[in-house]
């Protein structure tokens, strides 16, 4: 199987996503999550941009953390972290955009009592990475 039959695409480059948020390090975290997920998936080989058949580009556009659930005394029980990205996947040889989507959203919920915002952020990044890889290898 090779990405919905586009057999000429065997490799992918994933340059760091742009970051329009104030979250330090999030572009590195997201890019690493996505690259790792492609390695696990093993449909496309992650390589340097100079030799890649395709390129995945993206911009992190928004990051929020909000109260998600409350207990009976109206204390916050859980928070939700949401991360939005605009992303596109293109075939390099003929500059053909195979898919492009704005406002992809990853989210992660974490306990206010015994977890940290970073745990919620990592869950949101993992969900985004999974969605982007699925969209890339199954969606075109």
GROMACS .gro file of C-alpha atoms in nm:
model
  140
    1UNK     CA    1   0.000   0.000   0.000
    2UNK     CA    2   0.132   0.342  -0.086
    3UNK     CA    3  -0.086   0.635   0.016
    4UNK     CA    4  -0.408   0.567  -0.176
    5UNK     CA    5  -0.222   0.448  -0.479
    6UNK     CA    6   0.009   0.742  -0.543
    7UNK     CA    7   0.298   0.502  -0.587
    8UNK     CA    8   0.553   0.761  -0.696
    9UNK     CA    9   0.549   0.910  -0.345
   10UNK     CA   10   0.768   0.707  -0.113
   11UNK     CA   11   0.933   0.976   0.102
   12UNK     CA   12   0.820   1.279   0.299
   13UNK     CA   13   0.994   1.583   0.443
   14UNK     CA   14   0.849   1.754   0.750
   15UNK     CA   15   1.004   2.097   0.806
   16UNK     CA   16   0.932   2.261   1.141
   17UNK     CA   17   0.579   2.397   1.151
   18UNK     CA   18   0.550   2.774   1.192
   19UNK     CA   19   0.428   2.886   1.532
   20UNK     CA   20   0.191   3.182   1.563
   21UNK     CA   21   0.123   3.116   1.932
   22UNK     CA   22   0.313   3.221   2.242
   23UNK     CA   23   0.380   2.856   2.338
   24UNK     CA   24   0.756   2.809   2.345
   25UNK     CA   25   0.882   2.483   2.195
   26UNK     CA   26   0.546   2.374   2.054
   27UNK     CA   27   0.666   2.374   1.691
   28UNK     CA   28   0.946   2.135   1.777
   29UNK     CA   29   0.715   1.915   1.984
   30UNK     CA   30   0.451   1.893   1.709
   31UNK     CA   31   0.699   1.834   1.428
   32UNK     CA   32   0.872   1.559   1.628
   33UNK     CA   33   0.535   1.399   1.713
   34UNK     CA   34   0.435   1.395   1.344
   35UNK     CA   35   0.772   1.261   1.224
   36UNK     CA   36   0.765   0.987   1.490
   37UNK     CA   37   0.412   0.890   1.388
   38UNK     CA   38   0.519   0.861   1.021
   39UNK     CA   39   0.810   0.639   1.127
   40UNK     CA   40   0.568   0.416   1.323
   41UNK     CA   41   0.322   0.407   1.032
   42UNK     CA   42   0.601   0.312   0.787
   43UNK     CA   43   0.403   0.404   0.471
   44UNK     CA   44   0.626   0.702   0.387
   45UNK     CA   45   0.992   0.734   0.483
   46UNK     CA   46   1.084   1.060   0.659
   47UNK     CA   47   1.383   1.219   0.481
   48UNK     CA   48   1.557   1.551   0.423
   49UNK     CA   49   1.362   1.807   0.219
   50UNK     CA   50   1.622   1.804  -0.063
   51UNK     CA   51   1.556   1.439  -0.151
   52UNK     CA   52   1.189   1.401  -0.050
   53UNK     CA   53   0.908   1.316  -0.293
   54UNK     CA   54   0.660   1.512  -0.081
   55UNK     CA   55   0.648   1.784   0.182
   56UNK     CA   56   0.417   1.834   0.478
   57UNK     CA   57   0.396   2.199   0.583
   58UNK     CA   58   0.200   2.361   0.858
   59UNK     CA   59   0.137   2.652   1.088
   60UNK     CA   60   0.025   2.632   1.450
   61UNK     CA   61  -0.236   2.906   1.464
   62UNK     CA   62  -0.390   2.887   1.811
   63UNK     CA   63  -0.342   2.733   2.155
   64UNK     CA   64  -0.601   2.744   2.435
   65UNK     CA   65  -0.651   2.591   2.778
   66UNK     CA   66  -1.001   2.600   2.923
   67UNK     CA   67  -1.192   2.449   3.212
   68UNK     CA   68  -1.360   2.130   3.091
   69UNK     CA   69  -1.547   1.970   3.383
   70UNK     CA   70  -1.644   2.081   3.734
   71UNK     CA   71  -1.724   1.899   4.057
   72UNK     CA   72  -2.041   1.947   4.263
   73UNK     CA   73  -1.883   2.252   4.436
   74UNK     CA   74  -1.805   2.412   4.099
   75UNK     CA   75  -1.432   2.352   4.135
   76UNK     CA   76  -1.255   2.268   3.812
   77UNK     CA   77  -1.198   1.891   3.781
   78UNK     CA   78  -1.047   1.883   3.433
   79UNK     CA   79  -0.897   2.120   3.179
   80UNK     CA   80  -0.885   2.084   2.801
   81UNK     CA   81  -0.593   2.199   2.587
   82UNK     CA   82  -0.675   2.270   2.222
   83UNK     CA   83  -0.422   2.329   1.945
   84UNK     CA   84  -0.517   2.440   1.594
   85UNK     CA   85  -0.303   2.404   1.283
   86UNK     CA   86  -0.326   2.480   0.914
   87UNK     CA   87  -0.149   2.209   0.714
   88UNK     CA   88  -0.085   2.102   0.356
   89UNK     CA   89   0.072   1.804   0.188
   90UNK     CA   90   0.223   1.842  -0.156
   91UNK     CA   91   0.396   1.632  -0.414
   92UNK     CA   92   0.729   1.800  -0.475
   93UNK     CA   93   0.795   1.695  -0.834
   94UNK     CA   94   0.507   1.893  -0.984
   95UNK     CA   95   0.413   2.117  -0.687
   96UNK     CA   96   0.072   1.951  -0.666
   97UNK     CA   97  -0.114   2.001  -0.338
   98UNK     CA   98  -0.259   1.662  -0.245
   99UNK     CA   99  -0.448   1.794   0.055
  100UNK     CA  100  -0.478   2.117   0.247
  101UNK     CA  101  -0.680   2.181   0.558
  102UNK     CA  102  -0.716   2.478   0.788
  103UNK     CA  103  -0.815   2.461   1.153
  104UNK     CA  104  -0.722   2.100   1.219
  105UNK     CA  105  -0.767   2.065   1.593
  106UNK     CA  106  -0.597   1.843   1.844
  107UNK     CA  107  -0.714   1.834   2.203
  108UNK     CA  108  -0.609   1.679   2.529
  109UNK     CA  109  -0.786   1.661   2.864
  110UNK     CA  110  -0.602   1.653   3.195
  111UNK     CA  111  -0.696   1.635   3.561
  112UNK     CA  112  -0.671   1.958   3.758
  113UNK     CA  113  -0.584   1.758   4.071
  114UNK     CA  114  -0.292   1.540   3.968
  115UNK     CA  115  -0.180   1.625   3.615
  116UNK     CA  116  -0.014   1.921   3.445
  117UNK     CA  117  -0.100   2.141   3.150
  118UNK     CA  118   0.198   1.989   2.970
  119UNK     CA  119   0.028   1.647   2.991
  120UNK     CA  120  -0.280   1.792   2.822
  121UNK     CA  121  -0.061   1.961   2.561
  122UNK     CA  122   0.121   1.634   2.484
  123UNK     CA  123  -0.214   1.456   2.439
  124UNK     CA  124  -0.331   1.731   2.203
  125UNK     CA  125  -0.007   1.710   2.003
  126UNK     CA  126  -0.035   1.331   1.980
  127UNK     CA  127  -0.393   1.356   1.851
  128UNK     CA  128  -0.291   1.616   1.592
  129UNK     CA  129  -0.001   1.398   1.479
  130UNK     CA  130  -0.227   1.094   1.444
  131UNK     CA  131  -0.487   1.291   1.246
  132UNK     CA  132  -0.226   1.444   1.012
  133UNK     CA  133  -0.062   1.108   0.940
  134UNK     CA  134  -0.398   0.939   0.881
  135UNK     CA  135  -0.505   1.219   0.649
  136UNK     CA  136  -0.177   1.193   0.459
  137UNK     CA  137  -0.152   0.817   0.410
  138UNK     CA  138  -0.522   0.734   0.387
  139UNK     CA  139  -0.687   1.050   0.264
  140UNK     CA  140  -0.559   1.121  -0.086
   0.00000   0.00000   0.00000
